[in-house]
Coordinates of C-alpha atoms in Angstrom, one line a residue:
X1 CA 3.1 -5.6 -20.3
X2 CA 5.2 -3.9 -22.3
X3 CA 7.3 -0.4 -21.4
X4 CA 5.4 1.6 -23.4
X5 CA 1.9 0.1 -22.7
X6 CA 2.7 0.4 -18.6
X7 CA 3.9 4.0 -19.1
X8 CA 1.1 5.0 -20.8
X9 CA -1.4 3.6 -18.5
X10 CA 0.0 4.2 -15.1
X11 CA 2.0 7.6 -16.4
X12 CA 1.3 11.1 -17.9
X13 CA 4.0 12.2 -20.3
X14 CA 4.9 15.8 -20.3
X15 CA 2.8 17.0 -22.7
X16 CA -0.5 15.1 -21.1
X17 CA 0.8 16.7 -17.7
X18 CA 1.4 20.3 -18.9
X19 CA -2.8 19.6 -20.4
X20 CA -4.2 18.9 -17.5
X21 CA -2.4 21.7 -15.4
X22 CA -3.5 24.2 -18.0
X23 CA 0.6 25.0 -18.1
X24 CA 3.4 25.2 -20.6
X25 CA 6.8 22.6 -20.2
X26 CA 8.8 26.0 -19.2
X27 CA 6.2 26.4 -16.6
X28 CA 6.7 23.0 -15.8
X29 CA 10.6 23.4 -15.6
X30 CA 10.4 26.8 -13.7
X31 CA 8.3 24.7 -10.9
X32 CA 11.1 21.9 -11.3
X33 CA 14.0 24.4 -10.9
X34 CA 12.7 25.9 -8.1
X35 CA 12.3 22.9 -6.2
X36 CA 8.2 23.4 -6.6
X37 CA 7.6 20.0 -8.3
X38 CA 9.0 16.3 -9.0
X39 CA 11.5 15.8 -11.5
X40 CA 9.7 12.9 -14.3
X41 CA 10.2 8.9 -13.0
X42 CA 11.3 8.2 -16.2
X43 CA 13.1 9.2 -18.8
X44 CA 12.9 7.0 -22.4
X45 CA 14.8 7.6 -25.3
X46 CA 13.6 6.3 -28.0
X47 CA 15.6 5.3 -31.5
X48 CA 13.8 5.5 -34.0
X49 CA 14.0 3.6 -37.9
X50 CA 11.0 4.8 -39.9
X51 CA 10.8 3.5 -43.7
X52 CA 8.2 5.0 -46.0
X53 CA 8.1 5.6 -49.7
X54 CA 10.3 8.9 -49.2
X55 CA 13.1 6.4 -48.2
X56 CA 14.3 5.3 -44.4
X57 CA 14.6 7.8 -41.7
X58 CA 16.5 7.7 -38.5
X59 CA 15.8 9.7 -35.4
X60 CA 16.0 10.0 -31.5
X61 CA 12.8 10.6 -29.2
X62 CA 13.0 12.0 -25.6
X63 CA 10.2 11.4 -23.3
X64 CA 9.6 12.0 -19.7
X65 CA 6.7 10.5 -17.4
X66 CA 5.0 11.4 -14.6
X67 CA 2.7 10.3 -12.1
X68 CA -1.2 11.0 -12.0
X69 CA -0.9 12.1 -8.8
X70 CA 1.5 15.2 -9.8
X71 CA -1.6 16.8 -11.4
X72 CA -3.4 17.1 -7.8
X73 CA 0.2 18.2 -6.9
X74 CA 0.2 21.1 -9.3
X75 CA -3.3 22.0 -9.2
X76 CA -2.1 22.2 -5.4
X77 CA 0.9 24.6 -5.8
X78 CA -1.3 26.9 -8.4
X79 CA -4.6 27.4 -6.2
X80 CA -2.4 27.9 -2.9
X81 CA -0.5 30.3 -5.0
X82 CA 3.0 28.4 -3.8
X83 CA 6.4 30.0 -5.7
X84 CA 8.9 29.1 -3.2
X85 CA 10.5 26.2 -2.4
X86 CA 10.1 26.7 1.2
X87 CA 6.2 27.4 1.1
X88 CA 6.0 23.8 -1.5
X89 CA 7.9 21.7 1.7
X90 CA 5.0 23.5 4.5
X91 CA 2.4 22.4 2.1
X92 CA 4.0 19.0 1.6
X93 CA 4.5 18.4 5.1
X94 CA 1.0 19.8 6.4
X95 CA -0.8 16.8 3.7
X96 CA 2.0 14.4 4.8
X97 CA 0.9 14.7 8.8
X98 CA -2.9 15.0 8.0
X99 CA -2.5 11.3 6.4
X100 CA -0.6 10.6 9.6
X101 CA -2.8 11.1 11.4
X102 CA -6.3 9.4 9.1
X103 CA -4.0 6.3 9.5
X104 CA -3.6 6.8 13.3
X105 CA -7.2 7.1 13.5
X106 CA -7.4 4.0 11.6
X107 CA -5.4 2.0 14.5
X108 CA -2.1 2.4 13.3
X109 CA 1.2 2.4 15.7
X110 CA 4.3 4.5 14.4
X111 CA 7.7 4.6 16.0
X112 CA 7.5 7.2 18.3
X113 CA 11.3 8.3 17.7
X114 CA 10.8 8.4 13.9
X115 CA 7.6 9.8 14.2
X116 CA 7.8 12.2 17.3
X117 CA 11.0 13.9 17.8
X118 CA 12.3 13.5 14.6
X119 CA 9.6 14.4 12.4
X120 CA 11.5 17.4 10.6
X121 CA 13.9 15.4 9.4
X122 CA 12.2 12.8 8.4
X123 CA 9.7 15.3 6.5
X124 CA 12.7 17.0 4.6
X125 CA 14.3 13.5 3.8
X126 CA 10.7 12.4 2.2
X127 CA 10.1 15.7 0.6
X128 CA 14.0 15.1 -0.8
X129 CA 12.7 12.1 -2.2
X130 CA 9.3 13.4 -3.5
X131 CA 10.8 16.1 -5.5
X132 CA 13.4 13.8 -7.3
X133 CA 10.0 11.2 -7.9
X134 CA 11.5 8.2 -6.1
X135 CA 7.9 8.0 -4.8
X136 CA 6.5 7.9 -8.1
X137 CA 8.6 4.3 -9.2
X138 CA 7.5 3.3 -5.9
X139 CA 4.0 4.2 -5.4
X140 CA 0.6 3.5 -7.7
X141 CA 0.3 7.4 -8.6
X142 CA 2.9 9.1 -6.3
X143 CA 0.1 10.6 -4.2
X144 CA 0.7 11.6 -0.5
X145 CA -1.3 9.5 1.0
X146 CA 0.4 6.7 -0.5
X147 CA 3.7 8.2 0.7
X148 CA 2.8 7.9 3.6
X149 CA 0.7 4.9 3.6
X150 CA 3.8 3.2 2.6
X151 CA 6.3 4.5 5.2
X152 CA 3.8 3.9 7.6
X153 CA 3.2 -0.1 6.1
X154 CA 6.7 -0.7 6.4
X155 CA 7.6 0.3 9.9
X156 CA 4.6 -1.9 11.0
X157 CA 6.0 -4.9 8.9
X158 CA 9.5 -4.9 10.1
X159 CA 8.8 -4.0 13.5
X160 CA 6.7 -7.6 13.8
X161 CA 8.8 -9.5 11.8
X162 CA 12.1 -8.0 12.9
X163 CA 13.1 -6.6 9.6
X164 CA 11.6 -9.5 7.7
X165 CA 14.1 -12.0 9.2
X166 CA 11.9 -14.1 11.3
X167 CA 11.2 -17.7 10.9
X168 CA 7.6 -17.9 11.5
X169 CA 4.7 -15.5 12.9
X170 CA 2.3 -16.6 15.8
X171 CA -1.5 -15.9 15.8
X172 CA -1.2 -12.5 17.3
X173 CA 1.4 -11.2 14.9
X174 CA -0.6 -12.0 11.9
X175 CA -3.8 -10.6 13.1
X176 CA -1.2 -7.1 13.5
X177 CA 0.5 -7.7 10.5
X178 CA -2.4 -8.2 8.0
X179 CA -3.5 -4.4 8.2
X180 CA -0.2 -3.5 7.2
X181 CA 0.1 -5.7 4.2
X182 CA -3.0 -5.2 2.9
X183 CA -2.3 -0.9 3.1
X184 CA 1.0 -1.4 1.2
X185 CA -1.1 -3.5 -1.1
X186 CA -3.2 -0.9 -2.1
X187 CA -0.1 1.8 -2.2
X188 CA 2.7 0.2 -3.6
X189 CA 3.4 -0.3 -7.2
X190 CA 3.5 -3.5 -9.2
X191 CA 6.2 -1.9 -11.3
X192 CA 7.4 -2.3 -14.9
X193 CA 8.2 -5.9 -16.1
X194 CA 11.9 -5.3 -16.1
X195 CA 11.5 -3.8 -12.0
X196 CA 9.3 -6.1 -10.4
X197 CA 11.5 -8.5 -8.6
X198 CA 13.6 -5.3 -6.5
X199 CA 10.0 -3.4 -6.0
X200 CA 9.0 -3.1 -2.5
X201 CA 5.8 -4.9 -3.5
X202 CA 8.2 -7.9 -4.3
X203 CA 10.0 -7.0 -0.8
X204 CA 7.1 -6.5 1.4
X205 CA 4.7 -8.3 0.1
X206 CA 5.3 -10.6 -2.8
X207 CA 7.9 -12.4 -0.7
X208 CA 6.4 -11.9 2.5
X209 CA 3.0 -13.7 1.4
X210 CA 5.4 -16.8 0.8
X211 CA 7.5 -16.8 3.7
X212 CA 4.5 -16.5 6.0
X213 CA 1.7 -18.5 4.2
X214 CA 0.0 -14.7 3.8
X215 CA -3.2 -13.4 2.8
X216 CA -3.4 -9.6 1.5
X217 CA -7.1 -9.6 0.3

């Protein structure tokens, strides 16, 4: 698929963003600057050579693109009312735990250090990594519940394969391993054509699937 084609089926461009969150782009950029919102996952330029019967013109295009899931993000920040950056991480981190715990409900086991003790920090490094849209490359539509679906998928994964380094899986291990795959299946990206092979779908899944004679349906 081509750039263009994937962007514009997976992504909103700013102008599509700002029209379904009822805002302007210095809205947008006010939210952005005040560490309210994700910066764009990516960023074309585009060169363009257009001939017509007034003669050949030249010009440069800048476009950025965002996730579908930033619009519930925005709607979010605007019905809650959020203008600080402190108040956007509280809201972050309340929707980040609440899918925490949906997936412990759904017979899930997290590390208890990671998970326990240390959940502040690990809660500022993903909100870090939210707001500069590293979970929107990595993610279908750079939604929570994906975030945390896929932190969640990979702790699971490498605790039972040891960090994706052993040889071979017995019976038990599979049966625990196949829940895991099959949530990083449904949250994890399949990524432009020039990203696919250092995706975490090709990592976790892709590669996995091989190694272990997998199934992820």
């Amino acid at each position: 698929m081509r750039l263009s084609r994937f962007l514009a089926t997976h992504f909103y461009h700013s102008e599509e963003l700002c029209h379904a969150l009822a805002i302007d782009e210095d809205t947008l950029l006010h939210w952005q600057d005040s560490g309210l919102f994700p910066k764009p996952s990516y960023c074309i330029k585009n060169q363009l050579s257009c001939s017509s019967l007034s003669g050949l013109y030249e010009c440069e295009e800048y476009d950025d693109y965002y996730p579908r899931g930033c619009v519930n993000w925005g709607q979010g920040l605007a019905k809650q009312k959020i203008t600080s950056s402190s108040q956007a991480f509280s809201f972050f981190a309340q929707h980040y735990m609440a899918a925490l715990n949906k997936l412990a409900q759904q017979g899930f086991e997290f590390n208890e250090e990671l998970f326990g003790s240390e959940i502040e920090e690990h809660l500022q490094q993903v909100w870090q990594q939210f707001l500069c849209s590293k979970y929107g490359v990595l993610t279908q539509n750079g939604l929570i519940d994906e975030i945390a679906a896929v932190d969640i998928g990979r702790l699971v994964v490498d605790d039972i394969t040891e960090l994706r380094t052993k040889a071979s899986l017995n019976q038990d291990e599979r049966t625990r391993l196949h829940p895991a795959m099959k949530l990083l299946n449904r949250a994890l990206s399949h990524g432009a054509e020039h990203e696919k092979q250092h995706t975490l779908r090709a990592r976790y899944i892709d590669a996995l699937v091989l190694k272990y004679d997998l199934s992820v349906k």
